Amino acid sequence: MAPKKTRVKKAQTKKKAAKRIQPKEILSPDTPPADGSSPFTRLPLEVHMVIGDTLKAGMQLGALAKLARTSRRLCSFYEQQIYKGRGNSNNIVALMWGTRHNSVTVMQSAQQWGANLDVRAYHLNRMGRNRTHGMHGSGTALQLAIRDQNNVSMCWLLDEHARVDIPGKPAQGMCQCTTQSRSHASSLHLAFCNENLLAATTLLRREPVASVRYSLEVDTRSILNTAVKAAFSGYSVSFLAVALENPAIRKSINSFQGLDHRTPIKVALSPHHEGRHLLEQILDAMVKAGASLGPYPHGSDVEGHHSPLWSSLYRGDREAATYLLRLGCDPNGDRPLPITPEWRSPLHWYIRHESHERWYTPGWQQEHVAHEWMGQRRPSIRDFIVVLLEHGASLDITDLAGNSPLDYAVSYMDRFVEPRRRVAGFKLVKLLLAKVKAEGISKKSREGADDVMATLVQDLRAEHATHDLSDVRVRELSAADWDYDSEEEEEREPIRLGWHAWRREGGRLRRK
């Protein structure tokens, strides 16, 4: 007989082995779902369908309830087979689960057990980039599929004749735009806002009337404005092209809607978009569709005699202004009739009278280089003045006071102005006369400017100035670089520059 110690050890080993093979207790249906770490939960949905049908045929509802508790992922899938019946909330949960996971099988099963495809439910919003506007949203299964870009579910729902929008019940909390749009949004707005190009294309081609009509009723901004933003953020002009295919949307290209008082072209010119490299293509597509480059309509946020070109100049976005000029925008700034006191042409904007810029360097006198601005290479003011002249800007166009840009440029060559500024004005006028088109200046104005320039050269020679007139920069040379004719200089009366060449006699100024 074995020792007592050995017998006790063998008994303990048998007891442990029996404990290991003892089956676990079956969980009740009221037990919360597990965390889903079991390999069983990773099986394909088709396998779960076979298992569920087999257990349901054998009336093993307890086993179905236990499978439903193996993970949160399978909870709605198995519960909708246990608790069948029209209007049961578990069928709706299963429908939304199948929509979120692109499972047509689960959605078909939920529909067979009575799930309404047009019912609204609450959804947990996605978190991450641009997904932080609230934790929950409400909408139909179709709107959920559009928002999450589950296009397989979307196509199945449309094939099953799910309604695109329900009158009086827009999607809430599922949009990433302004506060009003987050509260109320149409399915078409969700497609563009969430950059779902396939959904937007499908809705506009399969349900064009219903989707556009409900968007006009519900959305707080024009659907075309949303398409423009989607084209920038999605880095694709296709969003805008799809929207412009619809005649009703294309008709609203020069208008605004709801609380958004901006036209589509004003939205496109905003400097805060990500895909700024697509600006020229987007503007080109809008102009071809009929977008106006003239003044904005009455009631907009920039109504009056302000055009898209002026909006770009006011922000200093000379790159966008260059694109607008290429597309046919008026380089003279759409001069109104009758002229208003606040109107000025773009050349008036950049070339002001010398008295207004006496204490600082004018913008057009800055270095002849381009520099970075808002992530893009912005041309200098001097370069942009050349662009305006090349596109037909006039040097003779006058404001309400009767002054033209050429008059303002010539004012820098007045004899009482500092010599450096006179030289800068000479080079500016020389540039203007060289780049302006024939129809942009009259013969009389050109001859008058030439006379002023010739007078300046005489003054410089008489003063033995050391300024170089050969390029755009204002710089000084040594006296040896000037080739003077001494005999000719003796015959001329010396003309001095600046206040040091004058003396005060009583209330008058006389030359020294």
Coordinates of C-alpha atoms in Angstrom, one line a residue:
M1 CA 0.0 0.0 0.0
A2 CA 1.3 3.4 -1.0
P3 CA 2.2 5.9 1.7
K4 CA -0.4 8.2 2.9
K5 CA 1.4 11.3 1.6
T6 CA 1.4 9.8 -1.9
R7 CA -2.3 8.9 -1.8
V8 CA -3.2 12.5 -0.8
K9 CA -1.1 13.9 -3.6
K10 CA -2.9 11.6 -6.2
A11 CA -6.3 12.6 -4.9
Q12 CA -5.5 16.3 -5.2
T13 CA -4.3 15.8 -8.8
K14 CA -7.5 14.0 -9.8
K15 CA -9.6 16.8 -8.2
K16 CA -7.8 19.5 -10.1
A17 CA -8.2 17.6 -13.4
A18 CA -11.9 17.2 -12.8
K19 CA -12.2 20.9 -12.0
R20 CA -10.5 21.8 -15.3
I21 CA -13.0 19.8 -17.5
Q22 CA -16.0 21.0 -15.6
P23 CA -18.3 23.1 -18.0
K24 CA -18.8 26.8 -17.2
E25 CA -22.2 28.0 -16.1
I26 CA -24.3 29.4 -19.0
L27 CA -24.9 33.1 -18.7
S28 CA -28.4 34.5 -18.4
P29 CA -29.8 36.9 -21.1
D30 CA -29.6 39.7 -18.6
T31 CA -25.8 39.4 -18.3
P32 CA -24.0 42.4 -20.0
P33 CA -22.0 41.5 -23.2
A34 CA -18.3 40.7 -22.8
D35 CA -15.5 42.7 -24.2
G36 CA -15.3 40.6 -27.4
S37 CA -11.8 39.1 -26.8
S38 CA -13.0 35.5 -27.6
P39 CA -11.9 34.1 -31.0
F40 CA -15.5 33.1 -31.6
T41 CA -16.5 36.8 -32.1
R42 CA -14.0 37.1 -35.0
L43 CA -15.7 34.5 -37.2
P44 CA -17.3 35.8 -40.4
L45 CA -20.9 37.0 -40.3
E46 CA -22.0 34.2 -42.6
V47 CA -20.8 31.6 -40.1
H48 CA -22.8 33.4 -37.3
M49 CA -25.9 33.4 -39.6
V50 CA -25.6 29.6 -40.0
I51 CA -25.1 29.1 -36.3
G52 CA -28.0 31.3 -35.4
D53 CA -30.4 29.6 -37.9
T54 CA -29.4 26.2 -36.6
L55 CA -30.0 27.1 -33.0
K56 CA -33.2 28.9 -33.8
A57 CA -34.6 25.8 -35.7
G58 CA -33.9 23.6 -32.7
M59 CA -35.5 26.2 -30.3
Q60 CA -32.3 26.5 -28.3
L61 CA -33.0 30.1 -27.4
G62 CA -30.8 29.9 -24.3
A63 CA -27.8 29.1 -26.4
L64 CA -28.7 32.1 -28.7
A65 CA -28.9 34.3 -25.6
K66 CA -25.5 33.2 -24.5
L67 CA -24.0 33.8 -27.9
A68 CA -25.5 37.3 -27.9
R69 CA -23.6 38.0 -24.7
T70 CA -20.2 36.9 -26.0
S71 CA -19.5 40.4 -27.3
R72 CA -21.1 43.7 -27.9
R73 CA -20.4 43.2 -31.6
L74 CA -22.7 40.2 -31.8
C75 CA -25.3 41.3 -29.3
S76 CA -27.7 43.0 -31.8
F77 CA -27.0 40.3 -34.4
Y78 CA -28.3 37.4 -32.3
E79 CA -30.9 39.3 -30.3
Q80 CA -32.8 40.3 -33.4
Q81 CA -33.3 36.5 -34.0
I82 CA -34.5 35.8 -30.5
Y83 CA -36.9 38.7 -30.1
K84 CA -38.7 38.8 -33.4
G85 CA -41.8 41.0 -34.0
R86 CA -42.8 44.2 -35.8
G87 CA -41.7 47.3 -34.0
N88 CA -39.3 45.6 -31.7
S89 CA -36.3 47.8 -30.8
N90 CA -33.8 44.9 -31.3
N91 CA -34.6 44.8 -35.0
I92 CA -33.7 48.5 -35.3
V93 CA -30.5 47.9 -33.4
A94 CA -29.6 45.1 -35.8
L95 CA -30.5 47.2 -38.8
M96 CA -28.2 50.0 -37.6
W97 CA -25.4 47.6 -36.8
G98 CA -25.6 46.0 -40.2
T99 CA -25.6 49.5 -41.8
R100 CA -22.5 50.5 -39.8
H101 CA -20.6 47.4 -40.7
N102 CA -21.7 47.1 -44.4
S103 CA -23.4 43.8 -43.6
V104 CA -26.2 43.3 -46.1
T105 CA -27.0 39.9 -44.6
V106 CA -27.8 41.4 -41.2
M107 CA -29.8 44.2 -42.7
Q108 CA -31.9 41.7 -44.8
S109 CA -32.5 39.6 -41.7
A110 CA -33.6 42.7 -39.7
Q111 CA -35.9 43.8 -42.5
Q112 CA -37.5 40.3 -42.6
W113 CA -38.3 40.5 -38.9
G114 CA -40.1 43.8 -39.3
A115 CA -37.4 46.5 -39.1
N116 CA -38.5 49.8 -40.7
L117 CA -35.9 51.1 -43.0
D118 CA -37.0 54.7 -42.5
V119 CA -36.9 54.7 -38.7
R120 CA -34.7 57.3 -37.0
A121 CA -32.2 56.2 -34.3
Y122 CA -29.4 57.7 -32.3
H123 CA -25.9 57.1 -33.4
L124 CA -22.5 57.5 -31.7
N125 CA -20.6 60.0 -33.7
R126 CA -17.1 59.2 -34.9
M127 CA -14.3 61.0 -33.1
G128 CA -11.1 62.3 -34.6
R129 CA -10.4 65.0 -37.2
N130 CA -13.5 67.2 -37.5
R131 CA -15.6 64.7 -35.6
T132 CA -15.9 66.4 -32.2
H133 CA -19.3 68.1 -32.5
G134 CA -21.1 66.2 -29.9
M135 CA -21.2 62.5 -29.0
H136 CA -24.5 61.5 -30.5
G137 CA -26.6 62.2 -33.6
S138 CA -29.9 61.0 -34.9
G139 CA -30.9 60.0 -38.4
T140 CA -32.1 57.2 -40.6
A141 CA -30.0 54.1 -41.6
L142 CA -29.4 55.7 -45.0
Q143 CA -28.1 58.9 -43.4
L144 CA -25.8 56.8 -41.1
A145 CA -24.4 55.0 -44.2
I146 CA -23.8 58.3 -46.0
R147 CA -22.1 59.9 -43.0
D148 CA -19.8 56.9 -42.4
Q149 CA -19.2 56.3 -46.1
N150 CA -20.6 52.8 -45.9
N151 CA -21.6 52.9 -49.6
V152 CA -22.5 49.2 -49.8
S153 CA -25.2 49.7 -47.1
M154 CA -26.3 52.9 -48.8
C155 CA -26.8 51.2 -52.2
W156 CA -28.8 48.4 -50.6
L157 CA -31.0 50.7 -48.7
L158 CA -31.7 52.7 -51.9
D159 CA -32.5 49.5 -53.8
E160 CA -35.0 48.6 -51.0
H161 CA -36.7 52.0 -51.6
A162 CA -35.5 53.6 -48.4
R163 CA -36.6 57.3 -48.4
V164 CA -33.8 59.8 -49.0
D165 CA -35.2 62.3 -46.6
I166 CA -38.2 62.3 -44.3
P167 CA -40.1 65.7 -44.3
G168 CA -40.0 67.4 -41.0
K169 CA -37.3 65.0 -39.6
P170 CA -33.8 66.1 -40.9
A171 CA -30.6 64.5 -39.6
Q172 CA -29.5 66.1 -36.3
G173 CA -26.0 66.2 -34.9
M174 CA -24.5 64.3 -37.9
C175 CA -23.0 67.3 -39.8
Q176 CA -19.6 68.9 -39.2
C177 CA -20.4 72.4 -40.4
T178 CA -21.9 75.4 -38.5
T179 CA -24.1 75.0 -35.5
Q180 CA -27.3 75.4 -37.5
S181 CA -26.2 72.7 -40.0
R182 CA -25.3 70.3 -37.2
S183 CA -28.8 70.6 -35.9
H184 CA -30.6 70.2 -39.2
A185 CA -29.1 68.7 -42.4
S186 CA -30.4 66.9 -45.4
S187 CA -28.9 63.6 -46.8
L188 CA -27.4 65.5 -49.7
H189 CA -25.7 67.9 -47.3
L190 CA -24.3 65.0 -45.3
A191 CA -22.8 63.5 -48.5
F192 CA -20.9 66.7 -49.4
C193 CA -20.0 67.6 -45.8
N194 CA -18.5 64.2 -45.1
E195 CA -16.7 64.1 -48.5
N196 CA -18.6 61.1 -49.7
L197 CA -18.4 61.6 -53.4
L198 CA -20.1 58.3 -54.3
A199 CA -23.1 59.1 -52.1
A200 CA -23.4 62.6 -53.5
T201 CA -23.2 61.3 -57.1
T202 CA -25.8 58.5 -56.4
L203 CA -28.3 60.8 -54.7
L204 CA -28.1 63.5 -57.5
R205 CA -28.5 60.9 -60.2
R206 CA -31.0 58.5 -58.7
E207 CA -33.1 61.0 -56.6
P208 CA -32.3 64.4 -58.0
V209 CA -35.6 66.1 -57.3
A210 CA -36.2 64.8 -53.8
S211 CA -32.7 65.4 -52.5
V212 CA -32.3 68.9 -53.9
R213 CA -35.8 70.0 -52.9
Y214 CA -35.3 68.9 -49.3
S215 CA -31.9 70.5 -49.2
L216 CA -33.4 73.9 -50.2
E217 CA -36.0 73.5 -47.4
V218 CA -33.7 72.4 -44.5
D219 CA -30.1 73.4 -45.1
T220 CA -28.9 76.7 -43.8
R221 CA -26.4 77.2 -46.6
S222 CA -26.6 76.5 -50.3
I223 CA -25.7 73.0 -51.3
L224 CA -23.3 74.5 -53.8
N225 CA -21.4 76.3 -51.1
T226 CA -21.0 72.9 -49.3
A227 CA -19.8 71.3 -52.5
V228 CA -17.2 74.1 -52.9
K229 CA -15.9 73.4 -49.4
A230 CA -15.9 69.7 -50.1
A231 CA -13.8 70.2 -53.3
F232 CA -11.2 72.0 -51.2
S233 CA -11.1 69.7 -48.2
G234 CA -11.4 66.6 -50.3
Y235 CA -8.7 67.8 -52.7
S236 CA -10.9 67.0 -55.7
V237 CA -12.9 69.2 -58.1
S238 CA -15.2 66.2 -58.8
F239 CA -17.4 67.3 -55.8
L240 CA -18.1 70.6 -57.5
A241 CA -18.5 69.0 -60.9
V242 CA -21.1 66.6 -59.6
A243 CA -23.1 69.4 -58.0
L244 CA -23.0 71.5 -61.2
E245 CA -24.5 68.7 -63.2
N246 CA -27.8 69.3 -61.6
P247 CA -29.8 72.1 -63.3
A248 CA -31.5 73.3 -60.1
I249 CA -28.1 73.6 -58.3
R250 CA -26.5 75.3 -61.3
K251 CA -29.2 77.8 -61.4
S252 CA -28.3 79.0 -57.8
I253 CA -24.7 79.7 -58.6
N254 CA -25.0 83.5 -58.2
S255 CA -27.3 83.4 -55.2
F256 CA -27.1 82.5 -51.5
Q257 CA -29.4 80.6 -49.1
G258 CA -30.6 80.8 -45.5
L259 CA -28.3 82.2 -42.9
D260 CA -25.2 82.0 -45.2
H261 CA -25.0 85.3 -47.0
R262 CA -22.1 84.3 -49.2
T263 CA -22.3 83.3 -52.8
P264 CA -20.5 80.2 -54.0
I265 CA -17.7 82.2 -55.6
K266 CA -17.2 84.2 -52.3
V267 CA -16.9 80.9 -50.5
A268 CA -14.3 79.7 -53.0
L269 CA -12.2 82.9 -52.5
S270 CA -11.9 82.4 -48.7
P271 CA -8.1 82.1 -47.9
H272 CA -8.6 79.5 -45.2
H273 CA -9.2 76.4 -47.4
E274 CA -6.8 73.5 -47.3
G275 CA -6.6 72.6 -51.0
R276 CA -5.6 76.1 -52.2
H277 CA -3.7 74.7 -55.1
L278 CA -7.1 73.8 -56.6
L279 CA -8.4 77.4 -56.5
E280 CA -7.8 78.1 -60.2
Q281 CA -9.6 74.9 -61.3
I282 CA -12.5 75.5 -59.0
L283 CA -12.9 79.1 -60.2
D284 CA -12.7 78.0 -63.8
A285 CA -15.5 75.4 -63.3
M286 CA -17.7 77.9 -61.6
V287 CA -17.2 80.6 -64.3
K288 CA -18.0 78.0 -67.0
A289 CA -21.2 77.1 -65.2
G290 CA -22.3 80.8 -65.2
A291 CA -20.8 82.3 -62.1
S292 CA -20.8 86.1 -62.3
L293 CA -17.5 88.0 -61.8
G294 CA -19.3 91.3 -61.4
P295 CA -20.5 92.9 -58.2
Y296 CA -22.1 90.7 -55.6
P297 CA -26.0 90.5 -55.5
H298 CA -28.1 92.6 -53.2
G299 CA -28.4 91.1 -49.7
S300 CA -25.1 89.4 -49.6
D301 CA -22.4 90.1 -47.0
V302 CA -20.5 92.3 -49.4
E303 CA -23.3 93.8 -51.4
G304 CA -22.8 97.0 -53.3
H305 CA -20.2 97.8 -55.9
H306 CA -17.7 95.2 -54.6
S307 CA -16.7 92.4 -57.0
P308 CA -14.8 89.1 -56.4
L309 CA -11.7 90.9 -57.6
W310 CA -12.1 93.5 -54.9
S311 CA -12.6 90.8 -52.2
S312 CA -9.3 89.3 -53.2
L313 CA -7.5 92.7 -53.2
Y314 CA -8.9 93.7 -49.8
R315 CA -7.4 90.5 -48.3
G316 CA -4.1 90.9 -50.1
D317 CA -4.7 87.6 -52.0
R318 CA -3.1 88.7 -55.3
E319 CA -2.8 85.1 -56.4
A320 CA -6.6 84.7 -56.5
A321 CA -6.9 88.1 -58.1
T322 CA -4.6 86.9 -60.9
Y323 CA -6.8 83.9 -61.5
L324 CA -9.9 86.1 -61.7
L325 CA -8.3 88.4 -64.2
R326 CA -7.4 85.4 -66.4
L327 CA -11.1 84.3 -66.3
G328 CA -12.3 87.7 -67.5
C329 CA -12.8 89.8 -64.4
D330 CA -12.9 93.6 -65.1
P331 CA -9.3 94.9 -64.3
N332 CA -10.8 98.4 -63.6
G333 CA -13.0 97.1 -60.8
D334 CA -16.5 97.5 -62.4
R335 CA -16.8 101.3 -62.3
P336 CA -20.4 102.1 -61.3
L337 CA -22.6 104.6 -63.0
P338 CA -23.1 107.0 -61.4
I339 CA -19.8 106.8 -59.6
T340 CA -19.8 106.5 -55.8
P341 CA -17.5 108.3 -53.4
E342 CA -16.0 105.0 -52.0
W343 CA -15.2 103.5 -55.4
R344 CA -11.6 103.1 -56.6
S345 CA -10.0 101.0 -59.3
P346 CA -7.4 98.4 -58.4
L347 CA -4.7 100.7 -59.7
H348 CA -6.0 103.4 -57.4
W349 CA -5.8 100.9 -54.5
Y350 CA -2.1 100.2 -55.1
I351 CA -0.9 103.6 -56.4
R352 CA -2.0 106.4 -54.0
H353 CA -1.2 110.1 -54.0
E354 CA 2.3 110.9 -52.7
S355 CA 0.8 113.0 -49.8
H356 CA -0.9 109.8 -48.4
E357 CA 2.4 107.8 -48.3
R358 CA 4.9 110.6 -47.5
W359 CA 6.0 109.1 -44.2
Y360 CA 6.6 105.5 -45.3
T361 CA 7.7 103.5 -48.3
P362 CA 4.9 102.7 -50.7
G363 CA 4.0 99.1 -51.4
W364 CA 4.9 99.3 -55.0
Q365 CA 8.4 100.5 -54.1
Q366 CA 9.2 97.3 -52.2
E367 CA 11.8 94.8 -53.5
H368 CA 11.0 93.2 -56.8
V369 CA 10.6 89.7 -55.4
A370 CA 7.7 87.3 -54.6
H371 CA 7.2 86.0 -51.1
E372 CA 5.3 83.3 -49.2
W373 CA 1.7 84.1 -48.0
M374 CA -0.8 81.6 -46.6
G375 CA 1.3 78.7 -47.9
Q376 CA 1.3 80.1 -51.4
R377 CA 3.7 82.2 -53.4
R378 CA 2.2 85.7 -53.6
P379 CA 3.4 88.1 -56.3
S380 CA 4.7 91.5 -55.2
I381 CA 2.6 94.6 -55.7
R382 CA 4.8 95.7 -58.6
D383 CA 4.3 92.4 -60.3
F384 CA 0.6 92.5 -59.8
I385 CA 0.4 96.1 -61.2
V386 CA 2.0 94.6 -64.4
V387 CA -0.6 91.9 -64.4
L388 CA -3.4 94.4 -64.2
L389 CA -2.0 96.4 -67.1
E390 CA -1.5 93.3 -69.2
H391 CA -5.2 92.4 -68.7
G392 CA -6.3 95.9 -69.9
A393 CA -6.4 98.1 -66.8
S394 CA -6.7 101.8 -67.7
L395 CA -4.3 104.5 -66.5
D396 CA -6.9 107.2 -67.4
I397 CA -9.8 105.9 -65.4
T398 CA -10.8 108.5 -62.7
D399 CA -12.4 108.4 -59.3
L400 CA -15.1 110.8 -58.0
A401 CA -12.4 113.5 -57.5
G402 CA -11.3 113.2 -61.1
N403 CA -7.9 111.7 -60.4
S404 CA -6.4 108.8 -62.4
P405 CA -3.8 106.3 -61.3
L406 CA -1.3 108.0 -63.7
D407 CA -1.9 111.3 -61.9
Y408 CA -1.1 109.7 -58.6
A409 CA 2.1 108.1 -60.0
V410 CA 3.2 111.4 -61.5
S411 CA 2.7 113.1 -58.1
Y412 CA 5.8 111.4 -56.8
M413 CA 7.9 113.4 -59.3
D414 CA 6.9 116.8 -58.0
R415 CA 9.9 119.1 -57.5
F416 CA 9.3 119.5 -53.8
V417 CA 9.5 115.7 -53.2
E418 CA 12.6 114.1 -51.8
P419 CA 15.0 113.1 -54.6
R420 CA 14.9 109.3 -53.8
R421 CA 11.1 109.4 -54.0
R422 CA 11.2 111.3 -57.3
V423 CA 13.5 108.7 -58.8
A424 CA 11.1 106.0 -57.5
G425 CA 8.2 107.8 -59.1
F426 CA 10.1 108.1 -62.4
K427 CA 10.7 104.3 -62.5
L428 CA 7.0 103.6 -61.6
V429 CA 5.7 105.9 -64.4
K430 CA 8.3 104.4 -66.8
L431 CA 7.0 100.9 -65.9
L432 CA 3.3 101.9 -66.3
L433 CA 3.9 103.5 -69.8
A434 CA 5.9 100.4 -70.9
K435 CA 3.2 97.8 -69.8
V436 CA -0.1 99.6 -70.4
K437 CA -2.0 98.6 -73.5
A438 CA -2.8 101.1 -76.3
E439 CA -6.5 101.4 -75.2
G440 CA -5.5 101.9 -71.6
I441 CA -4.0 105.4 -72.0
S442 CA -4.7 108.4 -74.2
K443 CA -2.1 110.1 -76.3
K444 CA -2.4 113.3 -74.3
S445 CA -1.8 111.5 -71.0
R446 CA 1.3 109.7 -72.4
E447 CA 2.8 113.0 -73.7
G448 CA 2.2 114.7 -70.4
A449 CA 3.9 111.9 -68.5
D450 CA 6.8 111.9 -70.9
D451 CA 7.3 115.7 -70.3
V452 CA 7.4 115.2 -66.5
M453 CA 9.9 112.4 -66.9
A454 CA 12.1 114.6 -69.1
T455 CA 12.0 117.4 -66.6
L456 CA 13.1 115.0 -63.9
V457 CA 16.1 113.9 -65.9
Q458 CA 17.1 117.6 -66.4
D459 CA 16.8 118.2 -62.7
L460 CA 19.0 115.2 -61.9
R461 CA 21.7 116.4 -64.3
A462 CA 21.6 119.9 -63.0
E463 CA 21.9 118.7 -59.5
H464 CA 24.7 116.2 -60.4
A465 CA 22.6 113.5 -58.7
T466 CA 24.0 110.0 -58.3
H467 CA 20.8 108.0 -58.9
D468 CA 20.6 105.2 -61.4
L469 CA 17.6 105.2 -63.7
S470 CA 18.3 101.9 -65.5
D471 CA 16.3 99.4 -63.4
V472 CA 13.5 99.2 -60.9
R473 CA 15.6 99.7 -57.8
V474 CA 16.3 103.1 -56.4
R475 CA 20.1 103.2 -55.9
E476 CA 22.9 105.7 -56.2
L477 CA 26.0 105.6 -58.4
S478 CA 29.3 107.4 -58.2
A479 CA 29.7 110.7 -60.0
A480 CA 32.2 109.1 -62.4
D481 CA 29.4 106.9 -63.8
W482 CA 27.6 109.9 -65.1
D483 CA 28.7 111.2 -68.6
Y484 CA 28.2 114.9 -68.5
D485 CA 29.0 117.4 -71.3
S486 CA 30.8 120.3 -69.4
E487 CA 30.1 122.9 -72.1
E488 CA 26.5 122.0 -72.3
E489 CA 26.1 122.1 -68.5
E490 CA 27.6 125.7 -68.4
E491 CA 24.9 127.0 -70.7
R492 CA 22.0 125.5 -68.7
E493 CA 20.5 127.2 -65.6
P494 CA 21.1 124.9 -62.6
I495 CA 17.9 123.4 -61.2
R496 CA 18.3 122.2 -57.6
L497 CA 16.2 119.6 -55.9
G498 CA 14.7 119.6 -52.4
W499 CA 14.1 122.3 -49.8
H500 CA 17.8 123.1 -49.5
A501 CA 17.8 124.7 -52.9
W502 CA 15.3 127.4 -51.8
R503 CA 15.3 130.3 -49.4
R504 CA 12.5 132.1 -47.7
E505 CA 11.9 135.9 -48.4
G506 CA 9.0 137.1 -46.5
G507 CA 6.1 134.9 -47.3
R508 CA 7.6 133.6 -50.6
L509 CA 10.2 131.0 -51.6
R510 CA 12.9 131.9 -54.0
R511 CA 15.7 129.9 -55.5
K512 CA 19.2 130.2 -54.1

